[in-house]
């Protein structure tokens, strides 16, 4: 079974530029998550989708970050415009979400963003 | 809401020895799940083990076991017979057991280094 796919793996941009990350979850997984992991910290949830609906985006900086999951499968996270403090690893995860409790989240390899 | 505390920023352990990674949590939820993830230098978060707050027996997965002490609010990870490949960051995480809500809160992690 293929795991969670993410691209690109690395991205370097200058501040005020735009950037987009792509994620393809494990086949059949209804729930998709985007996390931000700043160096030296644990991952922080940015947004959670169930199918193509948003469940939680309370920690997403909506003035510059946006995310979509149009067909309930793959997802795109965008930052526009980027700031220096956005330098981090962006992790995508998915879970089966059978509704029987906390399902295990499976993570992709992440995208390491450097903002100069 | 949950708060996860991992007090060991780094640990050095001799190969083949057992190691215990500490994790304490604070939650207002009645039912919750506890997770441990491993993050090697490649960046991907690898699921290791899960414990539900309702489980009376400690979870085990191969060389991993979770020492769950509910009264102390601790969920320590025990790795038996450590191997060089165990060198990585380890994150403890917790989430509420609500239908369709799998939001996880992560600790700051412990960097484990196995010495040959």
Tab-separated table of C-alpha atoms in Angstrom:
chain	number	residue	atom	x	y	z
A	1	UNK	CA	0.000	0.000	0.000
A	2	UNK	CA	1.417	3.364	-1.015
A	3	UNK	CA	1.986	5.895	1.753
A	4	UNK	CA	1.186	9.595	1.899
A	5	UNK	CA	2.888	11.439	-0.955
A	6	UNK	CA	4.059	15.038	-0.786
A	7	UNK	CA	5.806	17.358	-3.192
A	8	UNK	CA	8.067	19.142	-3.445
A	9	UNK	CA	10.424	17.818	-0.770
A	10	UNK	CA	12.337	21.089	-0.527
A	11	UNK	CA	11.536	24.665	-1.464
A	12	UNK	CA	13.505	27.877	-1.060
A	13	UNK	CA	11.775	31.199	-1.717
A	14	UNK	CA	12.201	34.835	-0.823
A	15	UNK	CA	9.862	36.588	1.574
A	16	UNK	CA	6.686	37.945	0.014
A	17	UNK	CA	6.738	35.243	-2.658
A	18	UNK	CA	4.051	32.583	-2.981
A	19	UNK	CA	4.446	28.834	-2.599
A	20	UNK	CA	2.205	25.779	-2.868
A	21	UNK	CA	2.547	22.273	-1.482
A	22	UNK	CA	0.749	19.168	-2.688
A	23	UNK	CA	-0.355	16.092	-0.774
A	24	UNK	CA	-1.893	12.800	-1.881
A	25	UNK	CA	-3.183	10.746	1.069
A	26	UNK	CA	-3.338	6.989	1.423
A	27	UNK	CA	-6.045	5.575	-0.817
A	28	UNK	CA	-9.391	5.386	0.951
A	29	UNK	CA	-8.443	7.708	3.807
A	30	UNK	CA	-11.237	10.191	4.417
A	31	UNK	CA	-9.373	12.565	6.710
A	32	UNK	CA	-6.406	14.692	5.689
A	33	UNK	CA	-4.289	16.959	7.892
A	34	UNK	CA	-1.698	19.656	7.287
A	35	UNK	CA	0.841	20.310	10.050
A	36	UNK	CA	3.565	22.908	10.447
A	37	UNK	CA	6.726	21.790	12.247
A	38	UNK	CA	9.140	24.547	13.173
A	39	UNK	CA	12.694	23.449	13.940
A	40	UNK	CA	12.973	22.110	17.481
A	41	UNK	CA	9.226	21.805	17.996
A	42	UNK	CA	6.536	19.201	17.558
A	43	UNK	CA	4.097	19.412	14.659
A	44	UNK	CA	1.234	21.880	14.982
A	45	UNK	CA	-2.061	21.234	13.199
A	46	UNK	CA	-2.933	23.868	10.609
A	47	UNK	CA	-6.046	22.373	9.031
A	48	UNK	CA	-8.032	19.135	9.029
A	49	UNK	CA	-10.306	17.958	6.208
A	50	UNK	CA	-12.859	15.192	6.309
A	51	UNK	CA	-13.517	14.255	2.695
A	52	UNK	CA	-13.635	17.713	1.075
A	53	UNK	CA	-14.994	19.600	4.090
A	54	UNK	CA	-12.970	21.517	6.678
A	55	UNK	CA	-13.238	20.099	10.221
A	56	UNK	CA	-10.748	22.374	11.974
A	57	UNK	CA	-8.770	25.352	10.692
A	58	UNK	CA	-8.547	27.263	13.958
A	59	UNK	CA	-4.743	27.492	13.820
A	60	UNK	CA	-4.445	28.365	10.133
A	61	UNK	CA	-3.243	31.980	9.568
A	62	UNK	CA	-5.984	32.725	7.108
A	63	UNK	CA	-4.587	36.075	6.031
A	64	UNK	CA	-1.787	34.273	4.192
A	65	UNK	CA	-2.448	30.529	4.273
A	66	UNK	CA	-5.105	28.692	2.303
A	67	UNK	CA	-5.822	25.027	1.682
A	68	UNK	CA	-8.222	23.058	-0.429
A	69	UNK	CA	-9.236	19.463	-1.013
A	70	UNK	CA	-11.602	19.764	-3.919
A	71	UNK	CA	-12.466	16.160	-4.756
A	72	UNK	CA	-11.925	14.705	-1.318
A	73	UNK	CA	-8.616	13.128	-2.311
A	74	UNK	CA	-5.473	15.189	-2.793
A	75	UNK	CA	-4.912	18.588	-1.235
A	76	UNK	CA	-2.957	21.777	-1.790
A	77	UNK	CA	-1.637	24.162	0.882
A	78	UNK	CA	-0.669	27.655	-0.253
A	79	UNK	CA	1.185	30.490	1.418
A	80	UNK	CA	0.817	33.953	-0.084
A	81	UNK	CA	2.826	36.041	0.731
A	82	UNK	CA	5.449	34.102	2.686
A	83	UNK	CA	7.177	35.500	5.766
A	84	UNK	CA	10.501	34.542	7.319
A	85	UNK	CA	8.715	32.831	10.222
A	86	UNK	CA	6.999	30.443	7.782
A	87	UNK	CA	10.292	28.552	7.425
A	88	UNK	CA	9.373	25.067	8.628
A	89	UNK	CA	8.593	21.537	7.538
A	90	UNK	CA	5.021	21.131	6.307
A	91	UNK	CA	3.710	17.665	6.998
A	92	UNK	CA	0.649	16.076	5.491
A	93	UNK	CA	-1.070	13.155	7.209
A	94	UNK	CA	-4.137	11.035	6.584
A	95	UNK	CA	-6.323	8.692	8.579
A	96	UNK	CA	-9.034	6.226	7.718
A	97	UNK	CA	-11.585	7.854	10.038
A	98	UNK	CA	-13.947	4.982	10.646
A	99	UNK	CA	-15.612	7.025	13.344
A	100	UNK	CA	-14.830	4.472	16.049
A	101	UNK	CA	-12.397	6.621	17.957
A	102	UNK	CA	-9.006	8.085	17.347
A	103	UNK	CA	-7.660	6.610	14.142
A	104	UNK	CA	-3.934	6.478	13.585
A	105	UNK	CA	-2.566	9.269	11.437
A	106	UNK	CA	-0.012	8.322	8.800
A	107	UNK	CA	2.425	11.007	7.716
A	108	UNK	CA	4.131	11.891	4.485
A	109	UNK	CA	7.824	12.806	4.175
A	110	UNK	CA	7.129	16.535	4.490
A	111	UNK	CA	8.153	19.627	2.551
A	112	UNK	CA	10.997	21.662	4.005
A	113	UNK	CA	10.371	25.355	3.283
A	114	UNK	CA	13.078	27.971	3.669
A	115	UNK	CA	12.058	31.616	3.373
A	116	UNK	CA	14.973	34.023	2.788
B	1	UNK	CA	-7.398	20.684	24.912
B	2	UNK	CA	-4.236	18.764	25.655
B	3	UNK	CA	-0.763	19.701	26.773
B	4	UNK	CA	2.107	17.278	26.256
B	5	UNK	CA	5.385	17.526	28.157
B	6	UNK	CA	8.560	15.713	27.177
B	7	UNK	CA	11.277	16.699	29.623
B	8	UNK	CA	14.227	14.924	27.991
B	9	UNK	CA	15.528	16.966	25.054
B	10	UNK	CA	18.216	14.378	24.328
B	11	UNK	CA	19.291	10.918	25.423
B	12	UNK	CA	22.323	8.750	24.690
B	13	UNK	CA	21.925	4.999	25.131
B	14	UNK	CA	24.261	2.075	24.533
B	15	UNK	CA	23.179	-0.327	21.815
B	16	UNK	CA	21.143	-3.324	23.070
B	17	UNK	CA	20.136	-1.550	26.261
B	18	UNK	CA	16.517	-0.689	27.050
B	19	UNK	CA	15.481	2.952	27.030
B	20	UNK	CA	12.531	4.823	28.510
B	21	UNK	CA	11.325	8.080	26.991
B	22	UNK	CA	9.186	10.180	29.310
B	23	UNK	CA	5.871	11.799	28.463
B	24	UNK	CA	3.319	13.470	30.693
B	25	UNK	CA	0.035	14.895	29.513
B	26	UNK	CA	-2.655	17.199	30.731
B	27	UNK	CA	-6.118	16.945	29.268
B	28	UNK	CA	-9.670	17.951	30.100
B	29	UNK	CA	-11.103	15.202	27.920
B	30	UNK	CA	-12.709	12.178	29.552
B	31	UNK	CA	-11.609	9.853	26.796
B	32	UNK	CA	-8.412	10.296	24.862
B	33	UNK	CA	-5.774	8.487	22.897
B	34	UNK	CA	-2.007	8.578	23.361
B	35	UNK	CA	0.470	8.082	20.537
B	36	UNK	CA	4.184	7.820	19.998
B	37	UNK	CA	5.813	8.732	16.704
B	38	UNK	CA	9.393	8.374	15.516
B	39	UNK	CA	10.932	10.984	13.223
B	40	UNK	CA	14.257	9.984	11.635
B	41	UNK	CA	16.477	12.540	9.951
B	42	UNK	CA	14.565	11.975	6.707
B	43	UNK	CA	11.677	13.876	8.284
B	44	UNK	CA	8.802	11.418	8.017
B	45	UNK	CA	6.738	10.796	11.144
B	46	UNK	CA	6.430	7.047	11.723
B	47	UNK	CA	3.624	5.744	13.931
B	48	UNK	CA	4.921	3.442	16.689
B	49	UNK	CA	2.228	2.711	19.249
B	50	UNK	CA	-1.216	3.756	20.501
B	51	UNK	CA	-2.929	3.577	23.917
B	52	UNK	CA	-6.545	4.464	24.606
B	53	UNK	CA	-7.379	6.014	27.952
B	54	UNK	CA	-9.930	3.260	28.494
B	55	UNK	CA	-7.367	0.489	27.984
B	56	UNK	CA	-6.378	-1.133	31.243
B	57	UNK	CA	-3.467	-3.044	29.750
B	58	UNK	CA	-0.331	-1.353	28.493
B	59	UNK	CA	0.025	-1.409	24.713
B	60	UNK	CA	2.881	-3.328	23.117
B	61	UNK	CA	4.136	-3.421	19.533
B	62	UNK	CA	7.208	-5.557	19.012
B	63	UNK	CA	10.107	-3.876	20.852
B	64	UNK	CA	7.923	-0.919	21.827
B	65	UNK	CA	5.712	-0.768	24.867
B	66	UNK	CA	3.791	2.082	26.401
B	67	UNK	CA	3.939	2.381	30.183
B	68	UNK	CA	0.555	4.018	30.835
B	69	UNK	CA	-0.052	5.363	34.341
B	70	UNK	CA	-3.371	7.170	34.201
B	71	UNK	CA	-3.318	8.527	37.746
B	72	UNK	CA	0.078	10.120	37.113
B	73	UNK	CA	-0.938	11.198	33.603
B	74	UNK	CA	2.149	9.633	32.138
B	75	UNK	CA	2.622	7.622	28.948
B	76	UNK	CA	6.267	6.640	28.751
B	77	UNK	CA	7.653	4.782	25.747
B	78	UNK	CA	9.922	1.829	26.451
B	79	UNK	CA	12.177	0.489	23.708
B	80	UNK	CA	13.733	-2.856	24.512
B	81	UNK	CA	17.072	-4.015	23.072
B	82	UNK	CA	17.838	-0.723	21.334
B	83	UNK	CA	19.341	-0.739	17.847
B	84	UNK	CA	21.382	1.805	15.904
B	85	UNK	CA	18.347	2.404	13.670
B	86	UNK	CA	16.412	3.651	16.694
B	87	UNK	CA	18.393	6.899	16.621
B	88	UNK	CA	15.787	9.567	15.849
B	89	UNK	CA	13.447	12.155	17.355
B	90	UNK	CA	10.547	10.711	19.295
B	91	UNK	CA	7.281	12.571	19.788
B	92	UNK	CA	4.477	11.867	22.220
B	93	UNK	CA	1.007	13.039	21.166
B	94	UNK	CA	-2.539	12.978	22.523
B	95	UNK	CA	-5.994	13.500	21.045
B	96	UNK	CA	-9.606	13.375	22.196
B	97	UNK	CA	-11.734	10.348	21.396
B	98	UNK	CA	-14.611	12.136	19.759
B	99	UNK	CA	-16.421	10.935	16.688
B	100	UNK	CA	-14.590	12.260	13.662
B	101	UNK	CA	-12.276	14.484	15.686
B	102	UNK	CA	-8.723	13.285	15.697
B	103	UNK	CA	-6.853	16.474	16.447
B	104	UNK	CA	-3.496	15.600	17.969
B	105	UNK	CA	-1.309	17.745	20.188
B	106	UNK	CA	2.396	16.906	20.090
B	107	UNK	CA	5.156	17.361	22.625
B	108	UNK	CA	8.511	18.965	21.799
B	109	UNK	CA	10.210	15.625	21.306
B	110	UNK	CA	13.234	13.724	22.602
B	111	UNK	CA	16.300	13.133	20.449
B	112	UNK	CA	17.527	9.574	21.037
B	113	UNK	CA	21.032	8.597	20.004
B	114	UNK	CA	22.092	4.961	20.152
B	115	UNK	CA	25.809	4.477	20.735
B	116	UNK	CA	27.498	1.389	19.209
